[in-house]
Tab-separated table of C-alpha atoms in Angstrom:
chain	number	residue	atom	x	y	z
A	1	MET	CA	126.095	153.884	26.096
A	2	ALA	CA	127.504	150.989	28.206
A	3	GLY	CA	124.824	151.819	30.984
A	4	LYS	CA	125.155	151.301	34.712
A	5	ALA	CA	127.902	149.149	36.093
A	6	ILE	CA	126.880	145.645	37.419
A	7	LEU	CA	129.132	143.983	40.191
A	8	TYR	CA	128.805	140.139	40.399
A	9	ASP	CA	129.769	139.412	43.845
A	10	TYR	CA	129.208	137.629	47.071
A	11	TRP	CA	128.660	139.511	50.136
A	12	ARG	CA	131.207	137.662	52.344
A	13	SER	CA	133.957	137.406	49.410
A	14	SER	CA	136.926	139.551	50.386
A	15	ALA	CA	137.729	140.153	46.722
A	16	SER	CA	134.292	141.523	46.209
A	17	TYR	CA	134.539	143.797	49.227
A	18	ARG	CA	137.692	145.294	47.943
A	19	VAL	CA	135.977	146.307	44.647
A	20	ARG	CA	132.969	147.619	46.601
A	21	ILE	CA	135.206	149.925	48.603
A	22	ALA	CA	136.711	151.251	45.373
A	23	LEU	CA	133.388	151.803	43.520
A	24	ASN	CA	131.919	153.549	46.672
A	25	LEU	CA	135.027	155.828	46.821
A	26	LEU	CA	134.480	156.884	43.326
A	27	GLY	CA	130.890	157.387	43.841
A	28	LEU	CA	130.074	155.214	40.909
A	29	ALA	CA	126.536	153.991	40.740
A	30	TYR	CA	126.330	150.176	40.363
A	31	GLU	CA	123.984	147.271	40.652
A	32	THR	CA	125.171	144.094	42.303
A	33	VAL	CA	124.011	140.689	41.264
A	34	SER	CA	124.762	137.980	44.115
A	35	VAL	CA	126.579	134.938	43.017
A	36	ASP	CA	126.351	132.584	46.023
A	37	LEU	CA	129.379	130.591	46.650
A	38	LEU	CA	127.800	128.362	49.048
A	39	LYS	CA	125.241	127.291	46.439
A	40	HIS	CA	128.061	126.829	43.926
A	41	GLU	CA	126.585	129.395	41.678
A	42	HIS	CA	130.310	130.514	40.877
A	43	LYS	CA	130.740	127.290	39.134
A	44	GLY	CA	127.574	127.470	37.229
A	45	ILE	CA	127.490	128.201	33.484
A	46	ASP	CA	125.963	131.571	33.888
A	47	HIS	CA	129.105	132.619	35.896
A	48	LEU	CA	131.607	130.737	33.991
A	49	ILE	CA	130.562	132.895	31.026
A	50	ARG	CA	131.450	135.943	32.991
A	51	ASN	CA	134.571	134.453	34.342
A	52	PRO	CA	136.151	131.111	33.252
A	53	GLN	CA	137.974	130.998	36.364
A	54	GLY	CA	134.745	130.572	38.223
A	55	LEU	CA	135.591	133.423	40.856
A	56	VAL	CA	134.027	136.447	42.153
A	57	PRO	CA	133.959	139.400	41.626
A	58	ALA	CA	133.342	140.164	37.920
A	59	LEU	CA	132.497	143.842	37.025
A	60	ALA	CA	130.539	144.542	33.872
A	61	ILE	CA	131.531	148.270	33.121
A	62	ASP	CA	132.229	150.294	30.052
A	63	GLY	CA	130.995	147.323	27.601
A	64	HIS	CA	133.592	144.963	29.270
A	65	MET	CA	133.493	142.150	31.729
A	66	LEU	CA	136.332	142.545	34.015
A	67	THR	CA	137.736	139.937	36.773
A	68	GLN	CA	140.477	139.799	39.340
A	69	SER	CA	139.794	142.248	42.015
A	70	LEU	CA	143.062	144.131	41.903
A	71	ALA	CA	143.082	144.319	38.159
A	72	ILE	CA	139.651	145.866	38.347
A	73	ILE	CA	140.602	148.344	40.866
A	74	GLU	CA	143.910	149.286	38.775
A	75	TYR	CA	141.398	149.809	35.835
A	76	LEU	CA	138.940	152.003	37.840
A	77	ASP	CA	142.089	154.061	38.932
A	78	GLU	CA	143.523	154.434	35.385
A	79	THR	CA	140.046	155.355	34.000
A	80	HIS	CA	139.069	157.773	36.572
A	81	PRO	CA	141.833	160.616	36.863
A	82	GLY	CA	142.109	161.798	40.347
A	83	ALA	CA	140.887	158.627	41.929
A	84	GLY	CA	144.190	158.467	43.658
A	85	PHE	CA	144.031	154.659	44.565
A	86	LEU	CA	147.752	154.716	43.976
A	87	PRO	CA	150.220	157.456	44.636
A	88	ALA	CA	151.920	159.390	41.798
A	89	ASP	CA	155.467	158.414	42.330
A	90	PRO	CA	156.825	155.089	41.084
A	91	VAL	CA	158.381	154.260	44.512
A	92	GLY	CA	155.225	154.919	46.289
A	93	ARG	CA	153.268	153.022	43.659
A	94	GLN	CA	155.760	150.090	44.174
A	95	ARG	CA	155.230	150.127	47.964
A	96	VAL	CA	151.393	150.340	47.695
A	97	ARG	CA	151.227	147.361	45.270
A	98	ALA	CA	153.712	145.324	47.537
A	99	LEU	CA	151.485	145.903	50.681
A	100	SER	CA	148.478	144.894	48.526
A	101	TYR	CA	150.166	141.751	47.362
A	102	ALA	CA	151.381	141.068	50.773
A	103	ILE	CA	147.674	140.584	51.586
A	104	ALA	CA	146.043	139.546	48.339
A	105	MET	CA	148.804	137.116	47.271
A	106	GLU	CA	150.251	135.863	50.518
A	107	ILE	CA	147.285	135.617	52.777
A	108	HIS	CA	144.015	135.603	50.988
A	109	PRO	CA	144.704	132.689	48.402
A	110	VAL	CA	145.738	130.300	51.103
A	111	CYS	CA	142.521	130.765	52.922
A	112	ASN	CA	140.411	130.362	49.767
A	113	LEU	CA	137.355	128.299	50.200
A	114	GLY	CA	138.430	125.727	47.598
A	115	VAL	CA	141.956	125.360	49.231
A	116	ILE	CA	140.356	125.062	52.787
A	117	SER	CA	137.967	122.526	51.561
A	118	HIS	CA	140.612	120.483	49.984
A	119	VAL	CA	142.729	120.638	53.199
A	120	MET	CA	139.738	119.415	55.141
A	121	GLN	CA	139.142	116.556	52.864
A	122	LEU	CA	142.853	115.466	53.263
A	123	THR	CA	142.714	115.699	57.021
A	124	GLY	CA	139.160	114.706	57.616
A	125	GLY	CA	139.322	117.882	59.998
A	126	GLY	CA	136.226	119.559	61.205
A	127	ASP	CA	135.383	123.122	62.079
A	128	GLU	CA	138.216	123.250	64.544
A	129	SER	CA	141.057	122.536	62.109
A	130	ARG	CA	139.574	125.032	59.515
A	131	GLU	CA	139.616	127.698	62.201
A	132	LEU	CA	143.169	126.745	63.159
A	133	TRP	CA	144.313	126.955	59.519
A	134	MET	CA	142.676	130.336	59.085
A	135	ARG	CA	144.084	131.809	62.170
A	136	LYS	CA	147.542	130.555	61.515
A	137	PHE	CA	147.815	132.069	58.022
A	138	ILE	CA	145.860	135.303	58.691
A	139	ALA	CA	147.867	135.999	61.812
A	140	GLU	CA	151.265	135.177	60.295
A	141	GLY	CA	150.415	137.313	57.321
A	142	LEU	CA	149.091	140.189	59.042
A	143	THR	CA	152.061	140.238	61.380
A	144	ALA	CA	154.347	140.699	58.389
A	145	VAL	CA	151.983	143.560	57.230
A	146	GLU	CA	152.272	145.227	60.778
A	147	THR	CA	156.191	145.152	60.088
A	148	LEU	CA	155.751	146.640	56.579
A	149	LEU	CA	153.752	149.319	57.936
A	150	ASP	CA	156.543	150.478	60.146
A	151	HIS	CA	157.776	152.845	57.666
A	152	PRO	CA	158.198	156.584	57.107
A	153	ASP	CA	155.627	156.545	54.381
A	154	THR	CA	152.721	155.155	56.494
A	155	GLY	CA	150.383	157.888	57.474
A	156	LYS	CA	146.836	157.957	58.574
A	157	PHE	CA	146.427	155.223	56.149
A	158	CYS	CA	148.829	152.474	54.559
A	159	HIS	CA	150.593	154.858	52.636
A	160	GLY	CA	150.032	158.710	53.297
A	161	ASP	CA	147.049	160.149	54.498
A	162	ALA	CA	144.215	159.078	51.960
A	163	PRO	CA	143.082	155.443	51.378
A	164	CYS	CA	144.784	153.393	48.702
A	165	ILE	CA	144.696	149.939	47.266
A	166	ALA	CA	146.675	148.510	50.114
A	167	ASP	CA	143.935	149.603	52.379
A	168	PHE	CA	141.117	148.152	50.314
A	169	CYS	CA	143.048	144.892	50.853
A	170	LEU	CA	143.656	145.186	54.475
A	171	VAL	CA	140.147	145.970	55.659
A	172	PRO	CA	138.596	142.816	54.145
A	173	GLN	CA	141.500	140.916	55.585
A	174	VAL	CA	140.867	142.028	58.999
A	175	TYR	CA	137.112	141.470	58.761
A	176	ASN	CA	138.212	137.870	58.109
A	177	ALA	CA	140.810	137.905	60.757
A	178	ARG	CA	138.043	138.802	63.259
A	179	ARG	CA	135.634	136.323	61.706
A	180	TRP	CA	138.007	133.489	62.409
A	181	GLY	CA	139.401	134.755	65.659
A	182	ALA	CA	142.922	135.225	64.438
A	183	ASP	CA	145.061	136.713	67.076
A	184	ILE	CA	145.875	140.409	65.700
A	185	ASP	CA	144.762	142.456	68.682
A	186	HIS	CA	148.353	143.609	69.160
A	187	LEU	CA	148.968	144.726	65.686
A	188	SER	CA	148.508	148.348	66.438
A	189	ARG	CA	149.248	149.915	63.030
A	190	VAL	CA	146.925	147.559	61.268
A	191	ASN	CA	144.031	148.011	63.826
A	192	THR	CA	144.435	151.924	63.847
A	193	ILE	CA	144.400	152.150	60.180
A	194	VAL	CA	141.373	149.780	59.625
A	195	GLU	CA	139.393	151.706	62.285
A	196	ARG	CA	140.093	154.773	60.349
A	197	CYS	CA	138.902	153.262	57.069
A	198	GLU	CA	135.674	151.798	58.738
A	199	ALA	CA	134.737	155.247	59.917
A	200	MET	CA	134.435	156.315	56.344
A	201	GLU	CA	131.015	155.742	54.539
A	202	ALA	CA	132.789	154.298	51.513
A	203	PHE	CA	134.236	151.524	53.551
A	204	ALA	CA	131.225	151.089	55.960
A	205	ALA	CA	128.686	150.578	52.954
A	206	ALA	CA	130.944	147.830	51.406
A	207	GLN	CA	131.111	145.762	54.718
A	208	PRO	CA	129.701	142.318	54.230
A	209	ASP	CA	127.210	142.158	57.044
A	210	ARG	CA	125.878	145.458	55.895
A	211	VAL	CA	125.592	144.235	52.166
A	212	LYS	CA	123.814	141.087	53.325
A	213	ARG	CA	121.420	143.011	55.526
A	214	GLU	CA	120.576	145.292	52.760
A	215	ALA	CA	120.243	142.648	50.128
B	1	MET	CA	174.787	157.062	42.213
B	2	ALA	CA	172.700	154.168	43.209
B	3	GLY	CA	175.046	151.535	41.468
B	4	LYS	CA	174.376	148.240	39.967
B	5	ALA	CA	171.052	146.621	40.885
B	6	ILE	CA	171.269	143.612	43.127
B	7	LEU	CA	168.632	140.749	43.004
B	8	TYR	CA	168.264	138.670	46.100
B	9	ASP	CA	166.882	135.631	44.621
B	10	TYR	CA	166.633	131.818	44.788
B	11	TRP	CA	167.224	129.884	41.510
B	12	ARG	CA	163.959	127.606	41.841
B	13	SER	CA	161.610	130.457	43.146
B	14	SER	CA	159.057	131.278	40.437
B	15	ALA	CA	158.712	134.790	41.855
B	16	SER	CA	162.477	135.267	41.374
B	17	TYR	CA	162.345	133.830	37.992
B	18	ARG	CA	159.541	136.474	36.935
B	19	VAL	CA	161.708	139.278	37.967
B	20	ARG	CA	164.985	137.948	36.227
B	21	ILE	CA	162.849	137.606	33.067
B	22	ALA	CA	161.885	141.395	33.352
B	23	LEU	CA	165.435	142.530	34.116
B	24	ASN	CA	166.892	140.455	31.196
B	25	LEU	CA	164.230	141.871	28.678
B	26	LEU	CA	165.225	145.573	29.791
B	27	GLY	CA	168.955	144.488	29.382
B	28	LEU	CA	169.612	145.856	32.935
B	29	ALA	CA	172.913	144.663	34.365
B	30	TYR	CA	172.417	143.282	37.827
B	31	GLU	CA	174.189	141.187	40.514
B	32	THR	CA	172.506	138.303	42.117
B	33	VAL	CA	172.710	137.286	45.782
B	34	SER	CA	171.294	133.787	46.442
B	35	VAL	CA	168.951	133.348	49.447
B	36	ASP	CA	168.839	129.582	50.009
B	37	LEU	CA	165.159	128.599	50.898
B	38	LEU	CA	166.229	125.160	51.773
B	39	LYS	CA	168.735	126.559	54.302
B	40	HIS	CA	166.089	128.929	55.610
B	41	GLU	CA	168.156	131.934	54.839
B	42	HIS	CA	165.012	133.935	53.911
B	43	LYS	CA	163.986	133.670	57.628
B	44	GLY	CA	167.578	134.915	58.769
B	45	ILE	CA	168.059	138.421	59.770
B	46	ASP	CA	170.001	139.480	56.923
B	47	HIS	CA	167.165	138.707	54.621
B	48	LEU	CA	164.407	139.873	57.090
B	49	ILE	CA	165.885	143.417	57.066
B	50	ARG	CA	165.496	143.225	53.230
B	51	ASN	CA	162.084	142.082	53.364
B	52	PRO	CA	160.173	141.686	56.791
B	53	GLN	CA	157.744	139.092	54.845
B	54	GLY	CA	160.866	136.672	54.574
B	55	LEU	CA	160.209	135.995	50.980
B	56	VAL	CA	162.195	136.401	47.752
B	57	PRO	CA	162.741	138.101	45.585
B	58	ALA	CA	163.927	141.539	46.807
B	59	LEU	CA	165.506	143.863	44.419
B	60	ALA	CA	167.934	146.703	45.367
B	61	ILE	CA	167.692	149.365	42.786
B	62	ASP	CA	167.704	153.124	42.363
B	63	GLY	CA	168.649	153.373	46.158
B	64	HIS	CA	165.540	151.446	47.090
B	65	MET	CA	164.861	147.887	48.388
B	66	LEU	CA	161.924	146.522	46.542
B	67	THR	CA	159.839	143.440	47.403
B	68	GLN	CA	156.965	141.446	45.701
B	69	SER	CA	157.764	140.267	42.240
B	70	LEU	CA	154.752	141.889	40.390
B	71	ALA	CA	155.097	145.119	42.371
B	72	ILE	CA	158.762	145.049	41.185
B	73	ILE	CA	157.903	144.350	37.645
B	74	GLU	CA	155.330	147.321	37.594
B	75	TYR	CA	158.044	149.472	38.897
B	76	LEU	CA	160.477	148.614	36.312
B	77	ASP	CA	157.733	149.121	33.645
B	78	GLU	CA	156.990	152.597	35.025
B	79	THR	CA	160.585	153.641	35.357
B	80	HIS	CA	161.756	152.371	31.762
B	81	PRO	CA	159.635	154.002	29.195
B	82	GLY	CA	159.135	151.753	26.270
B	83	ALA	CA	159.577	148.467	28.488
B	84	GLY	CA	156.185	147.551	27.113
B	85	PHE	CA	155.431	144.963	29.946
B	86	LEU	CA	151.817	146.172	29.904
B	87	PRO	CA	149.891	147.323	26.798
B	88	ALA	CA	148.993	150.957	26.590
B	89	ASP	CA	145.182	150.931	26.698
B	90	PRO	CA	143.269	150.387	30.249
B	91	VAL	CA	141.275	147.560	29.121
B	92	GLY	CA	144.345	145.643	27.630
B	93	ARG	CA	146.296	146.471	30.874
B	94	GLN	CA	143.415	145.112	32.944
B	95	ARG	CA	143.239	141.909	30.952
B	96	VAL	CA	147.104	141.400	31.388
B	97	ARG	CA	146.950	142.134	35.048
B	98	ALA	CA	144.067	139.701	35.408
B	99	LEU	CA	145.812	136.838	33.503
B	100	SER	CA	148.846	137.656	35.656
B	101	TYR	CA	146.888	137.340	38.879
B	102	ALA	CA	145.114	134.310	37.855
B	103	ILE	CA	148.614	132.597	38.015
B	104	ALA	CA	150.290	134.665	40.631
B	105	MET	CA	147.348	134.863	43.178
B	106	GLU	CA	145.338	131.796	42.206
B	107	ILE	CA	148.064	129.165	41.654
B	108	HIS	CA	151.437	130.095	43.012
B	109	PRO	CA	150.662	130.977	46.802
B	110	VAL	CA	148.778	127.817	47.330
B	111	CYS	CA	151.893	125.991	46.144
B	112	ASN	CA	154.113	127.935	48.301
B	113	LEU	CA	156.762	126.003	50.304
B	114	GLY	CA	155.455	127.216	53.747
B	115	VAL	CA	151.755	126.192	52.859
B	116	ILE	CA	152.777	122.824	51.526
B	117	SER	CA	154.972	122.124	54.602
B	118	HIS	CA	152.060	122.894	56.861
B	119	VAL	CA	149.622	120.655	54.744
B	120	MET	CA	152.325	117.853	55.033
B	121	GLN	CA	152.601	118.404	58.793
B	122	LEU	CA	148.771	118.114	59.073
B	123	THR	CA	148.347	115.074	56.888
B	124	GLY	CA	151.626	113.348	57.832
B	125	GLY	CA	151.820	112.799	54.187
B	126	GLY	CA	155.076	112.222	52.108
B	127	ASP	CA	156.335	113.037	48.780
B	128	GLU	CA	153.345	111.485	47.130
B	129	SER	CA	150.790	113.648	48.775
B	130	ARG	CA	153.031	116.494	48.162
B	131	GLU	CA	153.124	115.797	44.346
B	132	LEU	CA	149.261	115.306	44.324
B	133	TRP	CA	148.683	118.778	46.010
B	134	MET	CA	151.043	120.487	43.476
B	135	ARG	CA	149.473	118.677	40.457
B	136	LYS	CA	145.860	119.385	41.326
B	137	PHE	CA	146.304	123.081	41.932
B	138	ILE	CA	148.594	123.730	39.072
B	139	ALA	CA	146.509	121.600	36.670
B	140	GLU	CA	143.244	123.334	37.688
B	141	GLY	CA	144.712	126.881	37.683
B	142	LEU	CA	146.363	126.455	34.294
B	143	THR	CA	143.298	124.988	32.734
B	144	ALA	CA	141.394	128.145	33.716
B	145	VAL	CA	144.240	130.201	32.176
B	146	GLU	CA	144.046	128.167	28.973
B	147	THR	CA	140.233	129.085	28.801
B	148	LEU	CA	141.118	132.815	29.639
B	149	LEU	CA	143.594	132.657	26.616
B	150	ASP	CA	140.680	131.758	24.226
B	151	HIS	CA	140.265	135.333	23.558
B	152	PRO	CA	140.712	137.635	20.519
B	153	ASP	CA	143.414	139.564	22.191
B	154	THR	CA	145.755	136.562	22.574
B	155	GLY	CA	148.467	136.688	20.005
B	156	LYS	CA	151.955	135.120	19.643
B	157	PHE	CA	152.011	135.752	23.471
B	158	CYS	CA	149.470	136.132	26.169
B	159	HIS	CA	148.410	139.471	25.085
B	160	GLY	CA	149.416	140.573	21.427
B	161	ASP	CA	152.643	139.852	19.930
B	162	ALA	CA	155.126	140.899	22.557
B	163	PRO	CA	155.760	139.286	25.986
B	164	CYS	CA	154.070	141.018	28.877
B	165	ILE	CA	153.725	140.434	32.613
B	166	ALA	CA	151.301	137.635	32.174
B	167	ASP	CA	153.915	135.687	30.095
B	168	PHE	CA	156.593	136.442	32.881
B	169	CYS	CA	154.037	134.723	35.215
B	170	LEU	CA	153.050	131.920	32.895
B	171	VAL	CA	156.563	130.571	31.958
B	172	PRO	CA	157.632	129.955	35.712
B	173	GLN	CA	154.305	128.399	36.452
B	174	VAL	CA	154.810	125.974	33.445
B	175	TYR	CA	158.192	125.237	34.611
B	176	ASN	CA	156.721	124.288	37.997
B	177	ALA	CA	154.050	122.276	36.269
B	178	ARG	CA	156.650	120.215	34.548
B	179	ARG	CA	158.763	119.822	37.689
B	180	TRP	CA	155.708	118.267	39.663
B	181	GLY	CA	154.344	116.311	36.686
B	182	ALA	CA	150.985	118.268	36.489
B	183	ASP	CA	148.884	117.128	33.642
B	184	ILE	CA	148.940	120.149	31.209
B	185	ASP	CA	150.165	118.469	27.884
B	186	HIS	CA	146.651	119.294	26.330
B	187	LEU	CA	146.865	123.030	27.211
B	188	SER	CA	147.630	123.994	23.549
B	189	ARG	CA	147.636	127.834	23.947
B	190	VAL	CA	149.503	127.630	27.085
B	191	ASN	CA	152.181	125.426	25.784
B	192	THR	CA	152.473	127.307	22.527
B	193	ILE	CA	153.162	130.466	24.270
B	194	VAL	CA	155.524	128.957	26.768
B	195	GLU	CA	157.577	127.488	24.073
B	196	ARG	CA	157.721	130.806	22.176
B	197	CYS	CA	159.036	132.617	25.354
B	198	GLU	CA	161.553	129.848	25.968
B	199	ALA	CA	163.083	130.483	22.782
B	200	MET	CA	163.912	133.910	23.745
B	201	GLU	CA	167.344	134.464	25.349
B	202	ALA	CA	165.890	136.999	28.111
B	203	PHE	CA	163.475	134.011	29.282
B	204	ALA	CA	166.187	131.434	28.667
B	205	ALA	CA	168.666	132.940	30.787
B	206	ALA	CA	166.281	133.393	33.592
B	207	GLN	CA	165.463	129.809	33.539
B	208	PRO	CA	166.152	127.962	37.136
B	209	ASP	CA	168.309	125.255	35.945
B	210	ARG	CA	170.648	127.492	33.956
B	211	VAL	CA	170.820	130.084	36.847
B	212	LYS	CA	171.864	127.340	39.002
B	213	ARG	CA	174.188	125.808	36.620
B	214	GLU	CA	175.998	129.132	36.075
B	215	ALA	CA	176.030	130.043	39.729
């Protein structure tokens, strides 16, 4: 028996937040082990054995150590029939993946701790330039997502009327937008969908502040 | 009838390069329409209608306009049985996606034209700082990929003995590493796999310099 799944995560990491939402929606029992990014625990030997990239999350499940949040979520979808994290038709699946990547590839990596630290080092900038960087890339990226959501297949959630991988990416990115004060109040589709997600317990229980409080 | 596929791409774009490799491996006939990033054609109304994100590539196929390179490649895999862009087993699929994202999420977006232009604007840096930025993020990222390839499932290619999505991501990233002079000569697994891919006509015909020459 492989035993209970273990999620190696950090409360504030968006990628960890995505995986917590997916695990909660499946109702899978899992333990969490915190990898504190501010203490550089992700670059320590214990964590590098789990993930040579030195990133969170990593998920120990079914006897395997899995990395990269979206690859983990696709795995969970494939191994749990009926999970429904992606629609059944190839065109719908393509749209959901494209929406997910519009966030997970175009916004999130640019606002990664390592990248922003390097920018700060180059510019000698302080908190204010960090905030400006975050606000710019998050607001631009989510504005593009808002336009992508102007589509007949958008429903109560990003695609149809049940939450999918794109919603798992959107909610953490909007959490980050609020944290950094990015100007996204006018993105009505984004905000309506996020509000609907946040009302669900699977999303609420994955929320960073709640995870931290309950740790 | 949906007619021949049309790829809206740019010769030097890594994401376009990935999709060209996939289309070539399938032996699918397609036309290409160039969207010149240096002339800002990707931000023009013609292209924004295709992709509101203003990114290349976009693929018109089967009556749909698809965006985001990896979502396009997953679609091609799902709609062409036997394509084999991903292995059959969920654990193998997870590994291939994680490898792909280690490149497409962790390296490529940080070296995106829009991001680097903004960094240059902040730092007032010129060609040299641009090169240093590229070299740093590409070398660090590919070093992590080299470690991920130290794995029993690595074969002649990133996963087993046939090229998969991870190879489609790796080859363009190494093309970029060479372009910017990133120090990756010692990454023997990466270099051996890329050499093997480049010997295949499907990869060679997708190569930016050849695409430009034949345009």
